[in-house]
Tab-separated table of C-alpha atoms in Angstrom:
chain	number	residue	atom	x	y	z
Z	1	MET	CA	-44.284	73.337	15.410
Z	2	GLN	CA	-42.107	70.994	13.350
Z	3	GLN	CA	-39.386	73.636	13.086
Z	4	GLU	CA	-39.472	74.227	16.842
Z	5	GLN	CA	-39.304	70.507	17.512
Z	6	GLN	CA	-36.147	70.231	15.457
Z	7	GLU	CA	-34.411	72.809	17.648
Z	8	VAL	CA	-33.848	70.107	20.265
Z	9	CYS	CA	-33.038	66.414	20.270
Z	10	PHE	CA	-32.504	63.654	22.754
Z	11	CYS	CA	-29.080	62.063	22.586
Z	12	SER	CA	-27.307	59.111	24.162
Z	13	LEU	CA	-24.431	56.642	23.980
Z	14	ALA	CA	-25.273	53.030	23.138
Z	15	LEU	CA	-22.198	50.801	23.015
Z	16	GLY	CA	-22.486	47.045	23.355
Z	17	GLU	CA	-25.525	44.774	23.196
Z	18	ARG	CA	-26.816	45.747	26.659
Z	19	TYR	CA	-26.934	49.475	26.014
Z	20	ARG	CA	-28.183	49.078	22.458
Z	21	SER	CA	-31.099	47.058	23.855
Z	22	HIS	CA	-31.867	49.816	26.346
Z	23	ALA	CA	-31.589	52.447	23.604
Z	24	LEU	CA	-34.080	50.567	21.425
Z	25	LEU	CA	-36.663	50.869	24.222
Z	26	LEU	CA	-35.819	54.553	24.585
Z	27	ALA	CA	-36.322	55.003	20.833
Z	28	GLN	CA	-39.759	53.387	21.098
Z	29	ASP	CA	-40.691	55.694	24.003
Z	30	ILE	CA	-39.757	58.806	22.058
Z	31	GLU	CA	-41.538	57.599	18.926
Z	32	LYS	CA	-44.700	57.020	20.983
Z	33	ASN	CA	-44.667	60.050	23.248
Z	34	LEU	CA	-42.772	62.706	21.315
Z	35	PRO	CA	-43.357	62.298	17.577
Z	36	GLY	CA	-41.135	64.654	15.625
Z	37	ILE	CA	-38.320	64.659	18.196
Z	38	TYR	CA	-35.075	63.045	17.110
Z	39	LEU	CA	-32.958	60.678	19.174
Z	40	LEU	CA	-29.293	60.994	18.249
Z	41	LEU	CA	-27.132	58.005	19.151
Z	42	LEU	CA	-23.462	57.180	18.957
Z	43	THR	CA	-23.328	53.408	18.758
Z	44	ASP	CA	-21.142	50.570	17.589
Z	45	LYS	CA	-23.981	49.111	15.489
Z	46	PRO	CA	-26.067	51.877	13.857
Z	47	GLN	CA	-27.849	49.348	11.617
Z	48	GLU	CA	-29.835	48.050	14.594
Z	49	PHE	CA	-31.737	51.357	14.680
Z	50	SER	CA	-32.378	51.667	10.933
Z	51	LYS	CA	-36.132	51.014	11.169
Z	52	TYR	CA	-36.647	54.136	13.282
Z	53	SER	CA	-36.892	57.251	11.108
Z	54	HIS	CA	-36.523	59.525	14.142
Z	55	VAL	CA	-33.222	57.940	15.248
Z	56	LEU	CA	-29.982	59.435	13.964
Z	57	ALA	CA	-27.479	56.676	14.662
Z	58	PHE	CA	-23.787	57.323	14.021
Z	59	LYS	CA	-20.963	54.802	14.109
Z	60	HIS	CA	-18.741	55.133	17.160
Z	61	GLN	CA	-16.133	52.988	18.861
Z	62	GLN	CA	-15.336	53.487	22.525
Z	63	GLN	CA	-12.441	55.898	22.995
Z	64	SER	CA	-12.197	56.620	26.714
Z	65	ILE	CA	-10.973	53.854	28.998
Z	66	GLY	CA	-14.018	53.796	31.239
Z	67	CYS	CA	-16.466	54.733	28.453
Z	68	TYR	CA	-18.067	57.441	30.644
Z	69	HIS	CA	-16.249	60.355	29.018
Z	70	ASP	CA	-17.382	59.253	25.552
Z	71	LYS	CA	-20.510	61.245	26.374
Z	72	ARG	CA	-18.601	64.310	25.232
Z	73	PHE	CA	-18.576	62.978	21.668
Z	74	VAL	CA	-22.349	62.510	21.814
Z	75	ILE	CA	-22.791	66.122	22.945
Z	76	ALA	CA	-20.425	67.398	20.259
Z	77	LYS	CA	-22.303	65.587	17.498
Z	78	ALA	CA	-25.716	66.657	18.796
Z	79	LEU	CA	-24.753	70.336	19.080
Z	80	SER	CA	-23.392	70.275	15.536
Z	81	LEU	CA	-26.935	69.529	14.342
Z	82	PHE	CA	-29.266	71.004	16.969
Z	83	ASN	CA	-29.408	74.126	19.089
Z	84	SER	CA	-30.134	72.107	22.240
Z	85	CYS	CA	-29.647	68.480	23.175
Z	86	ILE	CA	-31.117	66.517	26.064
Z	87	PHE	CA	-28.558	63.932	27.086
Z	88	VAL	CA	-30.014	60.837	28.743
Z	89	ASP	CA	-28.398	57.583	29.773
Z	90	ALA	CA	-29.429	54.849	27.351
Z	91	ASP	CA	-31.320	52.967	30.077
Z	92	ILE	CA	-33.603	55.905	30.877
Z	93	ARG	CA	-37.213	55.612	29.742
Z	94	ILE	CA	-39.466	58.502	28.695
Z	95	LEU	CA	-42.918	57.734	30.083
Z	96	ASP	CA	-45.092	60.579	28.888
Z	97	LYS	CA	-45.415	63.543	26.582
Z	98	PHE	CA	-44.022	66.961	27.387
Z	99	LEU	CA	-44.079	70.307	25.660
Z	100	SER	CA	-41.756	69.754	22.726
Z	101	GLU	CA	-41.503	73.501	22.124
Z	102	MET	CA	-39.867	74.080	25.516
Z	103	LYS	CA	-37.048	76.599	25.366
Z	104	TRP	CA	-33.819	75.878	27.206
Z	105	LEU	CA	-31.532	78.563	28.566
Z	106	PRO	CA	-28.050	78.865	27.022
Z	107	GLY	CA	-25.479	76.633	28.690
Z	108	ILE	CA	-26.182	73.590	30.833
Z	109	THR	CA	-29.505	72.843	32.483
Z	110	ALA	CA	-29.054	70.096	35.075
Z	111	ILE	CA	-31.792	68.017	36.628
Z	112	SER	CA	-29.452	67.558	39.589
Z	113	CYS	CA	-26.336	69.479	40.532
Z	114	THR	CA	-24.503	70.809	43.547
Z	115	SER	CA	-21.232	72.569	44.191
Z	116	ILE	CA	-18.190	70.359	43.753
Z	117	ALA	CA	-17.092	71.410	47.240
Z	118	LYS	CA	-20.295	69.977	48.712
Z	119	HIS	CA	-20.314	66.907	46.487
Z	120	ASN	CA	-16.745	66.016	47.470
Z	121	GLN	CA	-17.807	65.501	51.063
Z	122	VAL	CA	-20.761	63.355	50.011
Z	123	TYR	CA	-18.476	61.418	47.655
Z	124	ILE	CA	-16.274	60.406	50.591
Z	125	ASP	CA	-18.933	59.968	53.261
Z	126	SER	CA	-21.257	57.804	51.147
Z	127	VAL	CA	-18.965	54.742	51.224
Z	128	ASN	CA	-17.560	52.589	54.010
Z	129	ASP	CA	-13.981	52.796	55.248
Z	130	LYS	CA	-12.761	50.215	52.739
Z	131	TYR	CA	-13.373	52.556	49.780
Z	132	LYS	CA	-12.605	55.928	51.385
Z	133	PRO	CA	-8.838	55.930	50.513
Z	134	LYS	CA	-9.659	55.489	46.815
Z	135	ARG	CA	-12.167	58.343	46.885
Z	136	ILE	CA	-9.809	60.601	48.806
Z	137	ARG	CA	-7.222	59.879	46.111
Z	138	ASP	CA	-9.781	60.763	43.395
Z	139	ILE	CA	-10.403	64.139	45.008
Z	140	GLU	CA	-6.672	64.776	45.251
Z	141	ILE	CA	-6.461	64.152	41.506
Z	142	LEU	CA	-9.215	66.729	40.990
Z	143	ARG	CA	-7.418	69.274	43.167
Z	144	LYS	CA	-4.207	68.918	41.151
Z	145	LEU	CA	-6.220	69.215	37.945
Z	146	ALA	CA	-8.064	72.304	39.207
Z	147	LYS	CA	-4.741	73.958	39.962
Z	148	LYS	CA	-3.622	73.364	36.383
Z	149	LEU	CA	-6.890	74.904	35.169
Z	150	ASP	CA	-6.696	77.865	37.575
Z	151	LEU	CA	-9.941	76.795	39.224
Z	152	ASP	CA	-10.747	76.852	42.935
Z	153	LEU	CA	-12.765	73.768	43.886
Z	154	GLU	CA	-13.950	75.547	47.019
Z	155	ASP	CA	-15.766	78.032	44.783
Z	156	THR	CA	-19.415	77.121	45.281
Z	157	ASN	CA	-20.215	78.306	41.750
Z	158	ILE	CA	-18.349	75.332	40.256
Z	159	GLN	CA	-20.914	72.580	39.928
Z	160	PHE	CA	-20.917	68.805	39.950
Z	161	VAL	CA	-23.497	67.897	37.282
Z	162	MET	CA	-25.434	64.653	37.577
Z	163	GLU	CA	-24.675	63.123	34.209
Z	164	MET	CA	-27.673	60.824	33.687
Z	165	LEU	CA	-29.944	63.633	32.386
Z	166	PHE	CA	-28.961	67.171	31.467
Z	167	VAL	CA	-29.500	69.657	28.662
Z	168	ILE	CA	-26.886	71.662	26.787
Z	169	THR	CA	-27.827	74.641	24.636
Z	170	ARG	CA	-25.440	76.573	22.431
Z	171	GLN	CA	-24.015	79.678	24.130
Z	172	ASP	CA	-22.174	81.894	21.641
Z	173	GLY	CA	-19.556	79.239	20.919
Z	174	LYS	CA	-18.666	78.660	24.560
Z	175	GLU	CA	-20.055	75.144	24.204
Z	176	ILE	CA	-17.151	74.358	21.851
Z	177	GLU	CA	-14.638	75.636	24.375
Z	178	PHE	CA	-16.464	73.585	27.015
Z	179	LEU	CA	-16.035	70.403	24.975
Z	180	ASN	CA	-12.333	71.116	24.447
Z	181	HIS	CA	-11.831	71.531	28.196
Z	182	TRP	CA	-13.824	68.368	28.864
Z	183	ASN	CA	-11.469	66.527	26.542
Z	184	ASN	CA	-8.408	67.713	28.474
Z	185	ILE	CA	-10.010	66.937	31.824
Z	186	ALA	CA	-11.079	63.475	30.661
Z	187	LEU	CA	-7.579	62.561	29.520
Z	188	TYR	CA	-6.010	63.828	32.750
Z	189	CYS	CA	-8.436	61.905	34.962
Z	190	GLU	CA	-8.069	58.693	32.998
Z	191	LEU	CA	-4.274	58.936	32.962
Z	192	ASN	CA	-4.503	58.992	36.751
Z	193	GLY	CA	-6.949	56.101	37.024
Z	194	PHE	CA	-10.105	58.130	37.782
Z	195	TYR	CA	-12.404	56.788	35.073
Z	196	GLY	CA	-15.887	57.783	36.267
Z	197	ALA	CA	-15.334	61.506	36.679
Z	198	GLU	CA	-17.644	62.867	33.993
Z	199	GLY	CA	-19.940	64.694	36.444
Z	200	TYR	CA	-16.877	66.549	37.720
Z	201	ALA	CA	-15.554	67.057	34.191
Z	202	ILE	CA	-18.791	68.677	33.033
Z	203	GLY	CA	-18.804	71.169	35.903
Z	204	MET	CA	-15.105	72.026	35.710
Z	205	ALA	CA	-15.149	72.376	31.922
Z	206	ALA	CA	-18.220	74.618	32.136
Z	207	ALA	CA	-16.547	76.830	34.743
Z	208	LYS	CA	-13.394	77.108	32.659
Z	209	ALA	CA	-15.325	77.921	29.468
Z	210	GLY	CA	-17.764	80.327	31.114
Z	211	LEU	CA	-20.695	78.085	30.174
Z	212	GLN	CA	-23.676	78.734	32.427
Z	213	VAL	CA	-24.936	75.936	34.677
Z	214	GLN	CA	-28.461	76.186	36.053
Z	215	TRP	CA	-30.645	73.757	37.972
Z	216	ASP	CA	-34.103	72.775	36.806
Z	217	ALA	CA	-36.189	69.911	38.233
Z	218	MET	CA	-37.484	69.317	34.669
Z	219	GLN	CA	-40.831	68.135	35.982
Z	220	GLU	CA	-42.137	68.270	32.409
Z	221	ILE	CA	-39.984	65.240	31.543
Z	222	VAL	CA	-41.567	62.141	33.055
Z	223	TYR	CA	-38.803	59.550	33.032
Z	224	PHE	CA	-37.796	56.235	34.579
Z	225	LYS	CA	-34.305	55.472	35.857
Z	226	ASP	CA	-34.096	52.331	37.959
Z	227	TRP	CA	-32.101	53.603	40.943
Z	228	VAL	CA	-33.911	56.960	40.985
Z	229	GLN	CA	-37.276	55.206	41.035
Z	230	MET	CA	-36.096	52.869	43.799
Z	231	GLN	CA	-35.223	55.880	45.948
Z	232	LYS	CA	-38.657	57.406	45.334
Z	233	ILE	CA	-40.359	54.142	46.283
Z	234	LYS	CA	-38.319	53.822	49.492
Z	235	LYS	CA	-39.245	57.391	50.449
Z	236	GLY	CA	-42.926	56.750	49.758
Z	237	GLN	CA	-42.915	59.202	46.849
Z	238	ALA	CA	-43.896	56.615	44.233
Z	239	ASN	CA	-45.929	53.423	43.920
Z	240	ALA	CA	-43.864	50.398	42.895
Z	241	ASP	CA	-46.714	48.924	40.844
Z	242	ASP	CA	-46.868	51.969	38.569
Z	243	THR	CA	-43.437	51.297	37.086
Z	244	LEU	CA	-43.216	47.521	37.585
Z	245	ILE	CA	-43.137	46.848	33.830
Z	246	TYR	CA	-40.163	49.177	33.419
Z	247	PHE	CA	-38.250	47.447	36.199
Z	248	GLN	CA	-38.981	44.112	34.561
Z	249	GLN	CA	-37.834	45.270	31.133
Z	250	HIS	CA	-34.697	46.813	32.641
Z	251	GLU	CA	-33.801	43.646	34.543
Z	252	ALA	CA	-34.467	41.443	31.505
Z	253	ILE	CA	-31.730	43.346	29.673
Z	254	GLU	CA	-29.324	43.704	32.608
Z	255	TYR	CA	-29.468	40.030	33.582
Z	256	ARG	CA	-29.813	38.439	30.175
Z	257	GLN	CA	-28.401	34.924	30.110
Z	258	SER	CA	-25.223	34.409	28.081
Z	259	SER	CA	-23.415	31.278	26.987
Z	260	LEU	CA	-19.929	30.521	28.272
Z	261	LEU	CA	-18.513	31.333	24.832
Z	262	GLN	CA	-20.241	34.720	24.813
Z	263	LYS	CA	-18.874	35.519	28.282
Z	264	ILE	CA	-15.341	34.572	27.246
Z	265	LYS	CA	-15.652	36.664	24.073
Z	266	ARG	CA	-16.820	39.714	26.042
Z	267	ARG	CA	-14.029	39.418	28.599
Z	268	LEU	CA	-11.420	39.049	25.873
Z	269	GLU	CA	-12.770	42.076	24.003
Z	270	LYS	CA	-12.822	44.072	27.233
Z	271	PHE	CA	-9.228	43.084	28.048
Z	272	ILE	CA	-7.900	43.909	24.577
Z	273	GLY	CA	-9.951	47.112	24.376
Z	274	TYR	CA	-8.725	48.344	27.727
Z	275	TYR	CA	-5.032	48.047	26.858
Z	276	TYR	CA	-5.516	49.411	23.354
Z	277	ARG	CA	-7.220	52.536	24.726
Z	278	TYR	CA	-4.727	52.806	27.585
Z	279	PHE	CA	-1.686	52.871	25.303
Z	280	TYR	CA	-3.462	55.161	22.824
Z	281	LEU	CA	-4.205	57.543	25.698
Z	282	ARG	CA	-0.542	57.539	26.687
Z	283	ILE	CA	0.512	58.409	23.141
Z	284	VAL	CA	-2.100	61.149	22.606
Z	285	SER	CA	-1.340	62.810	25.941
Z	286	LEU	CA	2.307	63.304	24.949
Z	287	ASN	CA	1.115	66.173	22.735
Z	288	ASN	CA	0.694	68.228	25.925
Z	289	PHE	CA	3.345	66.677	28.149
Z	290	ASN	CA	3.547	69.544	30.654
Z	291	PHE	CA	-0.174	69.564	31.337
Z	292	TYR	CA	-0.611	65.837	31.754
Z	293	TYR	CA	2.653	64.744	33.353
Z	294	ARG	CA	4.116	67.653	35.354
């Protein structure tokens, strides 16, 4: 059983005090509900997780401008140590046990996915007129990128993968090719100001690498994600009282009071970090000038 348990790990990105605080709660959930399962974290302060023997915390500084694409580094590290990794956002909670010896199919198993062609329409229609031009521009960026990658975004086999919870299992080395493509896609999107495109990047990189993408509701994993739970409550699919404590813990972290000095420090760090990463991105992308700039 112990050997089987070590075939898979949870993994996440925990940068900054807010996400480290969420990740500490996640670590406690896994320790309680899934003893023997590791949680692998890339974080700016690994020492904060040192008391948890099941947490593998590695030092990491944000590299992508919007932070979202740093998830690829988490996946890369996890797959270097485990056959499968369950990526979860740091603010997800694991509420119950599940069969730790579950076997995952090679490639990507997504708790939520749809064709990029279908998602594009939802992406535009889900906002009011004020934000539509920006989203139309984002999709135009994706179309130009797809052309460079010889992908057809109207192909219904190319998936948008909901990035909050998904599993990746090694697939004869194609996972490495997938990560390399994700890197190229991430740089291209960020160079063009589309920072939150990781769900697109995962699907496009998988299609380019030949990495399988399959949907699975993953009902075995009982989890809490604030906006997902809110949708269930509004639809009458869940009782608000059952997860009240998790909402309270989530809000206590999200709306933690900060002093004026702390706020100024964070804004200054964010400003400096943004321009540092922006200029670094410009320099790195020159290594493949034709792909990124023509």
